PDB file of C-alpha atoms in Angstrom:
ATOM      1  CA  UNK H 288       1.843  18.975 -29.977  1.00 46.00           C
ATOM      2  CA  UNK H 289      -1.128  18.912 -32.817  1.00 48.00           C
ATOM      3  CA  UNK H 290      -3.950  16.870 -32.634  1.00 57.00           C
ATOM      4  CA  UNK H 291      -3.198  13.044 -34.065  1.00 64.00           C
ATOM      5  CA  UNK H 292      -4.628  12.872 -37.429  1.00 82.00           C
ATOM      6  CA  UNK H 293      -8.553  11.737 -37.854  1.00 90.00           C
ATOM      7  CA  UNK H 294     -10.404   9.616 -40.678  1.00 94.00           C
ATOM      8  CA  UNK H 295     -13.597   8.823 -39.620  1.00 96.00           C
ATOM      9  CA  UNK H 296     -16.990   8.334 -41.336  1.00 97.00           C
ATOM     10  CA  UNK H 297     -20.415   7.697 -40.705  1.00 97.00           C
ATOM     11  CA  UNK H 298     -22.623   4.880 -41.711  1.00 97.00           C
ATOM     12  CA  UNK H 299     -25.077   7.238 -42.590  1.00 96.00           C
ATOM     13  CA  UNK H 300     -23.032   9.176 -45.486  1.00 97.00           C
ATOM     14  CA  UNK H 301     -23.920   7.034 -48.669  1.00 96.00           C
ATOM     15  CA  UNK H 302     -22.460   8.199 -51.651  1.00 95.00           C
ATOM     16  CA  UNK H 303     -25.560   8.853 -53.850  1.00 95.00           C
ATOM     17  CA  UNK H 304     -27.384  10.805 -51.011  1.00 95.00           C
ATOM     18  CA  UNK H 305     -24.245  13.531 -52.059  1.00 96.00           C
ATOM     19  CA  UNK H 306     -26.711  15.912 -53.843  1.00 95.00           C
ATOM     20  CA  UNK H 307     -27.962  16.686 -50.610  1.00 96.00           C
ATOM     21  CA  UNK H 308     -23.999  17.089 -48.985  1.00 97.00           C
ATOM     22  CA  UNK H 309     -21.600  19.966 -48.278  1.00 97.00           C
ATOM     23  CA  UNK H 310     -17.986  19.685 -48.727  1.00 98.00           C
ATOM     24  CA  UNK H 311     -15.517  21.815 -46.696  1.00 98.00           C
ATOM     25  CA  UNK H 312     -12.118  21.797 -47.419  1.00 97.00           C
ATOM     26  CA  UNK H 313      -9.617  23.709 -45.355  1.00 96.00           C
ATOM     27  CA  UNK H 314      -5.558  23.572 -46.940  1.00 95.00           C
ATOM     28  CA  UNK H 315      -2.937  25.650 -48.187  1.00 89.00           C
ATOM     29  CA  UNK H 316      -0.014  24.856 -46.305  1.00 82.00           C
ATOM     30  CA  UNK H 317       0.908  21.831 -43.885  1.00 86.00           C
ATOM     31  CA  UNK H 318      -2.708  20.070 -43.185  1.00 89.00           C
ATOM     32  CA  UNK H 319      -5.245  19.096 -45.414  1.00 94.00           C
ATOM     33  CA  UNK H 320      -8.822  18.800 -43.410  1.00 96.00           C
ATOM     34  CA  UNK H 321     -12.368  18.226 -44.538  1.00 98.00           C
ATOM     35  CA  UNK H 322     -15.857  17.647 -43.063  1.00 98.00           C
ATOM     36  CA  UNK H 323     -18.595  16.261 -45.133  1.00 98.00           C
ATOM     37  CA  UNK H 324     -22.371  17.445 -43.714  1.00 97.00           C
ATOM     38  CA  UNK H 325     -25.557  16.673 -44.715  1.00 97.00           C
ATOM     39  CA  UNK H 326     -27.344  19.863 -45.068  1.00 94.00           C
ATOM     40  CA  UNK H 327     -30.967  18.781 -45.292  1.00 94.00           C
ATOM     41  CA  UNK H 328     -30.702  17.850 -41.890  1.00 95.00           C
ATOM     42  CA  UNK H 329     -27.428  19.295 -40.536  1.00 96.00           C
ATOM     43  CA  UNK H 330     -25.766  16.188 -39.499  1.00 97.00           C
ATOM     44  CA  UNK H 331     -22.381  15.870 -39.629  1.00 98.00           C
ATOM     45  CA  UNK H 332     -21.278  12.836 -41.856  1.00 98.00           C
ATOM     46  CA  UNK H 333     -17.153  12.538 -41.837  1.00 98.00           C
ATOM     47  CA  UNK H 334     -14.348  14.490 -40.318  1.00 97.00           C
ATOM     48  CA  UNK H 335     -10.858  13.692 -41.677  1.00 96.00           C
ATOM     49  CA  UNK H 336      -7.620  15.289 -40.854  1.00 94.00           C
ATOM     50  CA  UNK H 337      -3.808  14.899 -42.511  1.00 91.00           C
ATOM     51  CA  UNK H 338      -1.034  16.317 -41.969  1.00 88.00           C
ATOM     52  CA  UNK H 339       1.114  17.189 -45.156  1.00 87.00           C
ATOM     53  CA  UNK H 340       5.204  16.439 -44.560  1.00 84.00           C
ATOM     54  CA  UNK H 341       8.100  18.846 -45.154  1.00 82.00           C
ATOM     55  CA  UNK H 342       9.391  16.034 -47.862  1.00 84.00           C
ATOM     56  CA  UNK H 343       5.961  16.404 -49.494  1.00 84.00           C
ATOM     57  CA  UNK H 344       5.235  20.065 -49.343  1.00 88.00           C
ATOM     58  CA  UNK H 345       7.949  20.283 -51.672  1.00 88.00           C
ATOM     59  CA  UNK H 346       5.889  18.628 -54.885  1.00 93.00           C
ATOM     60  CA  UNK H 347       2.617  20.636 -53.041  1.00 93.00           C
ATOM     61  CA  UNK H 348       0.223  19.995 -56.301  1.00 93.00           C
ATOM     62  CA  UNK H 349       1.470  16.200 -56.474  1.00 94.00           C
ATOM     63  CA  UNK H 350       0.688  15.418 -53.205  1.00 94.00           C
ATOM     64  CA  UNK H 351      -2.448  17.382 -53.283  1.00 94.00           C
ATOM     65  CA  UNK H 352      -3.583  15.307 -56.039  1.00 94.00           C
ATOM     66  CA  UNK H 353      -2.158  12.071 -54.156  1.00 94.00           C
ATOM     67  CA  UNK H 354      -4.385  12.550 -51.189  1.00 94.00           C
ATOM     68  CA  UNK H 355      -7.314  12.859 -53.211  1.00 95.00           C
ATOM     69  CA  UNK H 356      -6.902  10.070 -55.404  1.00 95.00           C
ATOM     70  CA  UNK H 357      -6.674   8.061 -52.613  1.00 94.00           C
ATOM     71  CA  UNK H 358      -9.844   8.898 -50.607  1.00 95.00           C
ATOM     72  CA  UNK H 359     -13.478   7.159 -51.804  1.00 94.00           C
ATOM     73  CA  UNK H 360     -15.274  10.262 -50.687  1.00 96.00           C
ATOM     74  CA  UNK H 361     -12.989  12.840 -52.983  1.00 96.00           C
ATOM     75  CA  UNK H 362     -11.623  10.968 -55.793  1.00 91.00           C
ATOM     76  CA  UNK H 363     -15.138  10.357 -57.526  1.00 88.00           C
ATOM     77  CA  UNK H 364     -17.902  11.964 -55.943  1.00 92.00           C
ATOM     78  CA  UNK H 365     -19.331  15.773 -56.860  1.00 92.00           C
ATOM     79  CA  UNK H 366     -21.711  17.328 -54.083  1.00 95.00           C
ATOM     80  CA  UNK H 367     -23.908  20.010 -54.582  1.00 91.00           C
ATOM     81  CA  UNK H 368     -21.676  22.003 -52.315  1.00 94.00           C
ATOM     82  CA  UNK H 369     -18.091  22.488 -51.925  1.00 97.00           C
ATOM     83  CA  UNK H 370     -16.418  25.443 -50.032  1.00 97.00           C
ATOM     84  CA  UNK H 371     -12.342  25.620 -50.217  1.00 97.00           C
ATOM     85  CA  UNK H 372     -10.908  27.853 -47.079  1.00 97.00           C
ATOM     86  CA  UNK H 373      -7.073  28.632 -48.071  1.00 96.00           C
ATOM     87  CA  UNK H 374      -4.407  28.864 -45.377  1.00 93.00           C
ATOM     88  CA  UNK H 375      -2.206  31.579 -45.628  1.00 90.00           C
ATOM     89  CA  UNK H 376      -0.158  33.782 -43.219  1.00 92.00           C
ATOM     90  CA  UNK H 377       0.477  36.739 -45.743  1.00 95.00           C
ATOM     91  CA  UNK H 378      -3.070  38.697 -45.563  1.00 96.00           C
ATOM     92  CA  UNK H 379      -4.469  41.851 -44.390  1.00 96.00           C
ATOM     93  CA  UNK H 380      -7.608  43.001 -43.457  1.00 96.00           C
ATOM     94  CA  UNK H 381      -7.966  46.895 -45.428  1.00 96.00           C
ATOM     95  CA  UNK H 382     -10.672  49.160 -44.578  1.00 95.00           C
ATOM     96  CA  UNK H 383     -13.049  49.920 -47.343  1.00 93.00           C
ATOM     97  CA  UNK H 384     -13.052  53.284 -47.448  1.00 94.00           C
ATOM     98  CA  UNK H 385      -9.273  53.060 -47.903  1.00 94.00           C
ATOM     99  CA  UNK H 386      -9.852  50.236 -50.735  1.00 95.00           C
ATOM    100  CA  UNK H 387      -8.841  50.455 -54.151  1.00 94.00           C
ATOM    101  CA  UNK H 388      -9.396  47.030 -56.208  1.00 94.00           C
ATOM    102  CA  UNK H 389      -7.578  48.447 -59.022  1.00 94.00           C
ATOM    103  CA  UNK H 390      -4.151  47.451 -57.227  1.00 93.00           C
ATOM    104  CA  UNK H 391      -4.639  45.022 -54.460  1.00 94.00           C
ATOM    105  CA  UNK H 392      -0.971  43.631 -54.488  1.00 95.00           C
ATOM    106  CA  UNK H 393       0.088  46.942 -52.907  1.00 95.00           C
ATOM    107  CA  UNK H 394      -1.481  46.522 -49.870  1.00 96.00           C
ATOM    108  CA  UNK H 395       0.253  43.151 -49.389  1.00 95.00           C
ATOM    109  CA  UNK H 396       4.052  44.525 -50.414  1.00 95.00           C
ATOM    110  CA  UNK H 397       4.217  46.891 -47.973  1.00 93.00           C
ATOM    111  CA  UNK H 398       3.779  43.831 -45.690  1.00 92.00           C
ATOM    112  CA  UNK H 399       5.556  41.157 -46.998  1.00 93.00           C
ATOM    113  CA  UNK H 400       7.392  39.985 -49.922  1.00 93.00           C
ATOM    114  CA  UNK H 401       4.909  38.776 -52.526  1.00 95.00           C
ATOM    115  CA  UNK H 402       6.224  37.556 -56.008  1.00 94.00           C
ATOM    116  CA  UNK H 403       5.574  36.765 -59.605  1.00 94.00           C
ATOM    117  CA  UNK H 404       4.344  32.957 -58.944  1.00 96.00           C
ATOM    118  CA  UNK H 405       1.886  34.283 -55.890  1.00 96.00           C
ATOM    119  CA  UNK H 406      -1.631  35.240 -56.553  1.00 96.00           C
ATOM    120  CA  UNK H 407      -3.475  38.197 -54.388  1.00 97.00           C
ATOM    121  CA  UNK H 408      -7.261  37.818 -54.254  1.00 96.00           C
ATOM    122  CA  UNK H 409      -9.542  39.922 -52.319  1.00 96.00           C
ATOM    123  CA  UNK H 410     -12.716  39.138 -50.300  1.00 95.00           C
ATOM    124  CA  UNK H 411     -14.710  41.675 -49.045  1.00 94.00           C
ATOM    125  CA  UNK H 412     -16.664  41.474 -45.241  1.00 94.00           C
ATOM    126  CA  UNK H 413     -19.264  44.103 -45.012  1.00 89.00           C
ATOM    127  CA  UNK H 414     -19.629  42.824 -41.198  1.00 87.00           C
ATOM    128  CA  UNK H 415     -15.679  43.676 -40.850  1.00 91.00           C
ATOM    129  CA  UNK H 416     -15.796  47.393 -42.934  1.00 91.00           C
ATOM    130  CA  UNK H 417     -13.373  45.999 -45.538  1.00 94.00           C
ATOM    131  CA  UNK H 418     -11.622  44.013 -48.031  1.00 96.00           C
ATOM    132  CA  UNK H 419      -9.821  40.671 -46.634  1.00 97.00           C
ATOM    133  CA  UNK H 420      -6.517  40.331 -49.133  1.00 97.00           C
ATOM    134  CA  UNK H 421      -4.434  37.349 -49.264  1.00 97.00           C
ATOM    135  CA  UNK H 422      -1.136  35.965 -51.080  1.00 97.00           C
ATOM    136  CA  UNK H 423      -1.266  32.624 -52.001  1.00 96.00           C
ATOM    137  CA  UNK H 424       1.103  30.331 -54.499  1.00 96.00           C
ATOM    138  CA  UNK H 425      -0.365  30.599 -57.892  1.00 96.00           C
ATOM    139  CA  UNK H 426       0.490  26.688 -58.315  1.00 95.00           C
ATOM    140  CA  UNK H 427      -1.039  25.305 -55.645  1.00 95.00           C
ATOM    141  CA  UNK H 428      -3.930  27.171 -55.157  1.00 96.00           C
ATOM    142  CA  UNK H 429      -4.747  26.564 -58.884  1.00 96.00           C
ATOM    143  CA  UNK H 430      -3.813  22.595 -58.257  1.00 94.00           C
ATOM    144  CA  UNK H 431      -6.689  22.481 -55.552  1.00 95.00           C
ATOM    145  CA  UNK H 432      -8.971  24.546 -57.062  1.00 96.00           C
ATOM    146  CA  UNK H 433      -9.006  22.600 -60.447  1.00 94.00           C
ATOM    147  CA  UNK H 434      -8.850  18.873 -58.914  1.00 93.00           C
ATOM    148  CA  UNK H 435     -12.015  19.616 -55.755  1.00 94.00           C
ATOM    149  CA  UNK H 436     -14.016  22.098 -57.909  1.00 93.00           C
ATOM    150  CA  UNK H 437     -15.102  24.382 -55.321  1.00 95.00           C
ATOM    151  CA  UNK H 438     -18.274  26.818 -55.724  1.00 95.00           C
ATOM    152  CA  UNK H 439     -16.188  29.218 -53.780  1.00 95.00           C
ATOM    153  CA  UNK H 440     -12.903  29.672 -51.894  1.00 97.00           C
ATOM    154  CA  UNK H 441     -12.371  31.821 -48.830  1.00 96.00           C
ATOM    155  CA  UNK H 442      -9.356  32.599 -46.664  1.00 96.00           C
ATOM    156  CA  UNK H 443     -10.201  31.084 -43.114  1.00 96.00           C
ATOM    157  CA  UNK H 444      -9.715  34.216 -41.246  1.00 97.00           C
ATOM    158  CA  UNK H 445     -12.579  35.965 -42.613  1.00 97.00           C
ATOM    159  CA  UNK H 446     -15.050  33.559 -41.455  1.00 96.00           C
ATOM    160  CA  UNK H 447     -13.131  33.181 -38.171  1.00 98.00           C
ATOM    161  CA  UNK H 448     -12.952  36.671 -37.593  1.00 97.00           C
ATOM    162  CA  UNK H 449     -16.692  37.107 -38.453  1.00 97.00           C
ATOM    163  CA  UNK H 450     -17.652  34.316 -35.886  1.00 97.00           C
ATOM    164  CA  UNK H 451     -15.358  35.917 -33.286  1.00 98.00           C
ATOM    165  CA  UNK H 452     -16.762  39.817 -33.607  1.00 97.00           C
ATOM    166  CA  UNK H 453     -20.169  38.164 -33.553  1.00 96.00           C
ATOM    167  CA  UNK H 454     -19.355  36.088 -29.744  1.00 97.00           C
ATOM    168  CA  UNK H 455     -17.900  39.606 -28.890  1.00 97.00           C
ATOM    169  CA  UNK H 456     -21.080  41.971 -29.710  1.00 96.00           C
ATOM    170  CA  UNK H 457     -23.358  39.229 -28.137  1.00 97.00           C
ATOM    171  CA  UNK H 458     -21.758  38.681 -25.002  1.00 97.00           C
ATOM    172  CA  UNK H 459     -20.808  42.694 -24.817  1.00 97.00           C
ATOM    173  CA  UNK H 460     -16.988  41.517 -23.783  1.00 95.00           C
ATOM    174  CA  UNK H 461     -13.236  41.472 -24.485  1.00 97.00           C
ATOM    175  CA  UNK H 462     -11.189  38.647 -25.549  1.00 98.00           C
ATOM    176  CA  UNK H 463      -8.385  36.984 -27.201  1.00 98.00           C
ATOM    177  CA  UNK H 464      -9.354  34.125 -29.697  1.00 98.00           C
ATOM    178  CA  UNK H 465      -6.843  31.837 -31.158  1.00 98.00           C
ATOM    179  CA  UNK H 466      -7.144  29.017 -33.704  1.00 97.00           C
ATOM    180  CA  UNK H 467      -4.366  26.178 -34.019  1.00 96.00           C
ATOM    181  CA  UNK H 468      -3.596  24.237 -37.123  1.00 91.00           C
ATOM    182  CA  UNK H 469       0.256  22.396 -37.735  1.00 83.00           C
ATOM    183  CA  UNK H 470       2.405  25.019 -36.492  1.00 87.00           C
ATOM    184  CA  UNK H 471       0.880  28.403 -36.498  1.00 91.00           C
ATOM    185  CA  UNK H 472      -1.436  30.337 -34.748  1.00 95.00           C
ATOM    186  CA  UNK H 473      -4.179  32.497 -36.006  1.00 97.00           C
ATOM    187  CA  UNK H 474      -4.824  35.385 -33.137  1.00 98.00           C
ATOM    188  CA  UNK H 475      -7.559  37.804 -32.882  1.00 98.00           C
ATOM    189  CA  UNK H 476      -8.912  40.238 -30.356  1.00 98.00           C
ATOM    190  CA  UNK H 477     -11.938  41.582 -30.375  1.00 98.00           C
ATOM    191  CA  UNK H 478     -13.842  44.361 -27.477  1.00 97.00           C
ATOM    192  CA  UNK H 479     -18.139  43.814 -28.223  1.00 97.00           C
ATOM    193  CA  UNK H 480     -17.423  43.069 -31.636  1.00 96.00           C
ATOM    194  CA  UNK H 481     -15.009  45.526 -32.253  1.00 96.00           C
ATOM    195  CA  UNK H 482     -11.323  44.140 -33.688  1.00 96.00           C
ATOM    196  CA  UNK H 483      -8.353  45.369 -32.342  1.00 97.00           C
ATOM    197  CA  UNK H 484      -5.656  43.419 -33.078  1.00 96.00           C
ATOM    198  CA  UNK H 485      -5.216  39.866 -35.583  1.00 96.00           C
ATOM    199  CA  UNK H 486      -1.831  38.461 -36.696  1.00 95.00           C
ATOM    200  CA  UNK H 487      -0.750  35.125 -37.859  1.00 94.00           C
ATOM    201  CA  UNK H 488       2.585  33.351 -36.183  1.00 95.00           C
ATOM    202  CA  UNK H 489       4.678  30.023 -36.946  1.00 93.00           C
ATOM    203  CA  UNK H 490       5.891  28.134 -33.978  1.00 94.00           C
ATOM    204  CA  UNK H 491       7.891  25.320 -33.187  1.00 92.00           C
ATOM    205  CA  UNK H 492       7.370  24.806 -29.464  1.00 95.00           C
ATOM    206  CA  UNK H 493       5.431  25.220 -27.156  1.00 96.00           C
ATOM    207  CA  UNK H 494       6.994  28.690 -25.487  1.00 97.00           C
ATOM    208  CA  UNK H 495       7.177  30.200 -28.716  1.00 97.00           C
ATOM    209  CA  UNK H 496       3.528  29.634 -29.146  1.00 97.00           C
ATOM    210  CA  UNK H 497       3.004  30.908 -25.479  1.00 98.00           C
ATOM    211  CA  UNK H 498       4.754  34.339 -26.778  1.00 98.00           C
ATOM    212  CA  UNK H 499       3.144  35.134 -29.104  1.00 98.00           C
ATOM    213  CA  UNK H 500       0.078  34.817 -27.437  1.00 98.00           C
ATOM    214  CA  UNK H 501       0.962  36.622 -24.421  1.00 98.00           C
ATOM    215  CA  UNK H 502       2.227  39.647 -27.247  1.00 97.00           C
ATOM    216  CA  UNK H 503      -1.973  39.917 -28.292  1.00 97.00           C
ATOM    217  CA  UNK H 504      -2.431  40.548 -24.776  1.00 98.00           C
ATOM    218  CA  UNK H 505       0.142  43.089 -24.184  1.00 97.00           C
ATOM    219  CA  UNK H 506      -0.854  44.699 -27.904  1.00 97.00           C
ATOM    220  CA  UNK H 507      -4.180  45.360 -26.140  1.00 97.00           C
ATOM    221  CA  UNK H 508      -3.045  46.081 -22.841  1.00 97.00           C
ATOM    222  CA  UNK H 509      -4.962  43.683 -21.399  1.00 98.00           C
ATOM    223  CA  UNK H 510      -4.002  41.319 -18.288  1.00 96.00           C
ATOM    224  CA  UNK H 511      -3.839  37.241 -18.682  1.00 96.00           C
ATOM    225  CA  UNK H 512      -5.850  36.377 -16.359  1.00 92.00           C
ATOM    226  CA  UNK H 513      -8.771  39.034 -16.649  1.00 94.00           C
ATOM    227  CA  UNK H 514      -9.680  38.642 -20.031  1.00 97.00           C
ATOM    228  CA  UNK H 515     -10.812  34.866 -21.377  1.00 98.00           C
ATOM    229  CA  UNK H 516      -9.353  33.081 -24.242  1.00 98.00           C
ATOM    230  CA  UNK H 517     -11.130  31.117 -27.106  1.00 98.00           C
ATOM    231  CA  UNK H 518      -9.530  28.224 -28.716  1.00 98.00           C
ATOM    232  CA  UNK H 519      -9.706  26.153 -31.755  1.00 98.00           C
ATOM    233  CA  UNK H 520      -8.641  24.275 -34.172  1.00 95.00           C
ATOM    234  CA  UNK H 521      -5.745  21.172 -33.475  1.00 93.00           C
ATOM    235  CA  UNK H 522      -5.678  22.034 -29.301  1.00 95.00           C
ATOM    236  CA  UNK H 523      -7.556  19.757 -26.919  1.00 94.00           C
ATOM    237  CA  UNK H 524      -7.254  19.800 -22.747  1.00 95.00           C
ATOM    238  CA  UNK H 525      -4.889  17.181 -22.923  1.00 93.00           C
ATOM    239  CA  UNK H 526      -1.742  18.722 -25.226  1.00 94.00           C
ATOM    240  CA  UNK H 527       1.232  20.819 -24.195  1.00 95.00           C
ATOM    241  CA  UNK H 528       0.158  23.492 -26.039  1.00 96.00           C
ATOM    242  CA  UNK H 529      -3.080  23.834 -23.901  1.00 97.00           C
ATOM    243  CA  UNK H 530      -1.036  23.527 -20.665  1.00 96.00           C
ATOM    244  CA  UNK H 531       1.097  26.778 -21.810  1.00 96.00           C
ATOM    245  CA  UNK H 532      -1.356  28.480 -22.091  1.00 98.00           C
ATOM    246  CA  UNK H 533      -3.442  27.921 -18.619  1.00 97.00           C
ATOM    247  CA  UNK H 534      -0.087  28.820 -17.052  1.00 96.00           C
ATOM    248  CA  UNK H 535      -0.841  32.202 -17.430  1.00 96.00           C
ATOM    249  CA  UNK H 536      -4.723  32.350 -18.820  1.00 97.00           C
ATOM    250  CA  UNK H 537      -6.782  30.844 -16.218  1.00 93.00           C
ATOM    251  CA  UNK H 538     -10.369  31.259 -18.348  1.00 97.00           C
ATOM    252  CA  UNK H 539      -9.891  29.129 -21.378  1.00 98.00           C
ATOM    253  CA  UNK H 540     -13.177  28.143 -23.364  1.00 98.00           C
ATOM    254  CA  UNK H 541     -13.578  26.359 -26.553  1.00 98.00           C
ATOM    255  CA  UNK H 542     -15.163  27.770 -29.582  1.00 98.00           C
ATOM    256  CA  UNK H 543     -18.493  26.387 -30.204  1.00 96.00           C
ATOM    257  CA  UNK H 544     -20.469  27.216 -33.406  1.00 96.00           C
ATOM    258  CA  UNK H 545     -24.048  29.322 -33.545  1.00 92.00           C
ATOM    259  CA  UNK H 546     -25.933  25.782 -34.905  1.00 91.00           C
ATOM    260  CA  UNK H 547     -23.292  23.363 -34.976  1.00 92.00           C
ATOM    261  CA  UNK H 548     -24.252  19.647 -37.068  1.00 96.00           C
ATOM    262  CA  UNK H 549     -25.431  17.021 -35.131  1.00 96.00           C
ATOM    263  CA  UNK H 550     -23.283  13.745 -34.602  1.00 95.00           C
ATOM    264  CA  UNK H 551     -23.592  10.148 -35.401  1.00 95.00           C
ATOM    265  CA  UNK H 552     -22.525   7.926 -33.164  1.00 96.00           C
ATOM    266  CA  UNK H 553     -19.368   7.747 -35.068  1.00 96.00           C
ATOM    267  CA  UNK H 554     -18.244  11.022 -34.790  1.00 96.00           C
ATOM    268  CA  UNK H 555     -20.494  11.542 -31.214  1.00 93.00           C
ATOM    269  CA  UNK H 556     -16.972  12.082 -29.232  1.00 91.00           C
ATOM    270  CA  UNK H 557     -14.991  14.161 -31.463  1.00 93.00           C
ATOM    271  CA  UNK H 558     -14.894  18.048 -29.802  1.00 94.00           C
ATOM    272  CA  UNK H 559     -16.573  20.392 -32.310  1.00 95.00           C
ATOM    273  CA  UNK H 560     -13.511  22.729 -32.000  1.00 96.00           C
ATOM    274  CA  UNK H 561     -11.168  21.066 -33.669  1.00 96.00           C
ATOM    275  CA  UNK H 562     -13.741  21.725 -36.894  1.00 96.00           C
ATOM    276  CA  UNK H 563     -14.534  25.222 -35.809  1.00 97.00           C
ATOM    277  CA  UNK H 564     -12.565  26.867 -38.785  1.00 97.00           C
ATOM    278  CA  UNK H 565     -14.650  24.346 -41.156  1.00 97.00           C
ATOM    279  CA  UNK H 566     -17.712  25.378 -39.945  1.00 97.00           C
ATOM    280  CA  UNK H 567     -17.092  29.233 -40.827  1.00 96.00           C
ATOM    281  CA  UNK H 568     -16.516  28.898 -44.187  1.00 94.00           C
ATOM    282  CA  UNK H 569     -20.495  28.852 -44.972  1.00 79.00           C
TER     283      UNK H 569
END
């Protein structure tokens, strides 16, 4: 059902030019994903894609530390740039007037169980009115943090939501927008700009998937095949997953990004969506 795992890089990424590169890192749970750009002039340079095993999810840090150590373009290389986006289905989106940073666990308890080895950081989205909060293994998010370095780290939904309301207040519309990465669903839906409804969901075939996005329809009260749907992430025309869905959504479009990199002729036929997420962490 996902997307076969990528590792491809350009001719034109050369290891000394990485002063002048940006390093996005999306991980957390079952996938570890990167895209290496050149910034000066917005070219994309490599795209890679793994999926992380049950077996090896187990020793998270260890094979963390694996992957990198094994990679020419991670293991010894520091750009000038590196942005970590964490992947986690326990978060909440809390409206700032209704903030207080004195006790941000709170928020997340009344949602879900959060424990003594998690971590709860907050990010706050003036373009969203509040305070993104997210749970997050202490263990592993400190193992990735300490072996890529990052300048910052960032739940994905906050730039994915931010890149959806702005789509929504430009074209003055409703939709449903969904991103796809292992086996969960991030789902959003948004009326010019305005959110309405977001949720994270863990599948394991294809109908479940299909149910859960049908359920951000009916949360809004909206019809199927009225209102469009936005993918991204691991779904392409081709998979299962994408052939659920046009059962019962007939407009499906692809996320595409405000000033997306230019290709090499490498990476000239990969679909920009599957790196949409990456993208939005800037």
């Amino acid at each position: 059902m996902a997307v076969t795992n990528y590792d491809i890089t350009s001719a034109a990424y050369h290891p000394e030019g990485a002063h002048d590169y940006e390093l996005s890192i999306l991980t957390g749970m079952d996938s570890f994903v990167y895209i290496i750009r050149d910034r000066t002039r917005n070219q994309l340079l490599a795209y890679q894609s793994q999926t992380i095993l049950t077996a090896d999810q187990k020793n998270w840090p260890a094979t963390i530390n694996k992957m990198i150590q094994a990679d020419d373009k991670l293991r010894s290389i520091t750009y000038s740039n590196c942005i970590l986006g964490w992947e986690s289905e326990r978060l909440t989106l809390v409206p700032q007037p209704l903030y207080d940073a004195s006790n941000p666990r709170a928020y997340l308890e009344q949602l879900t169980l959060i424990g003594l080895e998690d971590t709860v950081r907050a990010e706050r989205y003036q373009e969203l009115g509040g305070e993104l909060l997210f749970a997050a293994p202490t263990i592993r998010l400190d193992a990735a943090e300490r072996r890529l370095r990052p300048l910052r780290t960032h739940h994905i939904a906050g730039g994915l939501l931010s890149a959806w309301a702005a789509r929504s207040r430009r074209l003055s519309h409703q939709a449903i927008s969904c991103a796809v990465r292992g086996g969960r669903l991030f789902v959003a839906a948004h009326r010019s700009g305005h959110l309405l409804f977001f949720n994270t969901f863990t599948f394991t075939t294809a109908n479940d998937a299909l149910y859960y996005l049908l359920l951000a329809y009916q949360q809004c009260g909206w019809v199927p095949n009225r209102v469009p749907l936005y993918l991204c992430g691991e779904i392409t025309e081709h998979s299962e997953l994408y052939r659920h869905f046009y059962r019962y959504v007939e407009d499906i479009r692809f996320c595409k990004y405000p000033a997306p990199p230019s290709s090499p002729p490498e990476l000239a036929g990969l679909p920009t969506h599957l790196y949409f997420e990456l993208l939005c962490l800037g």
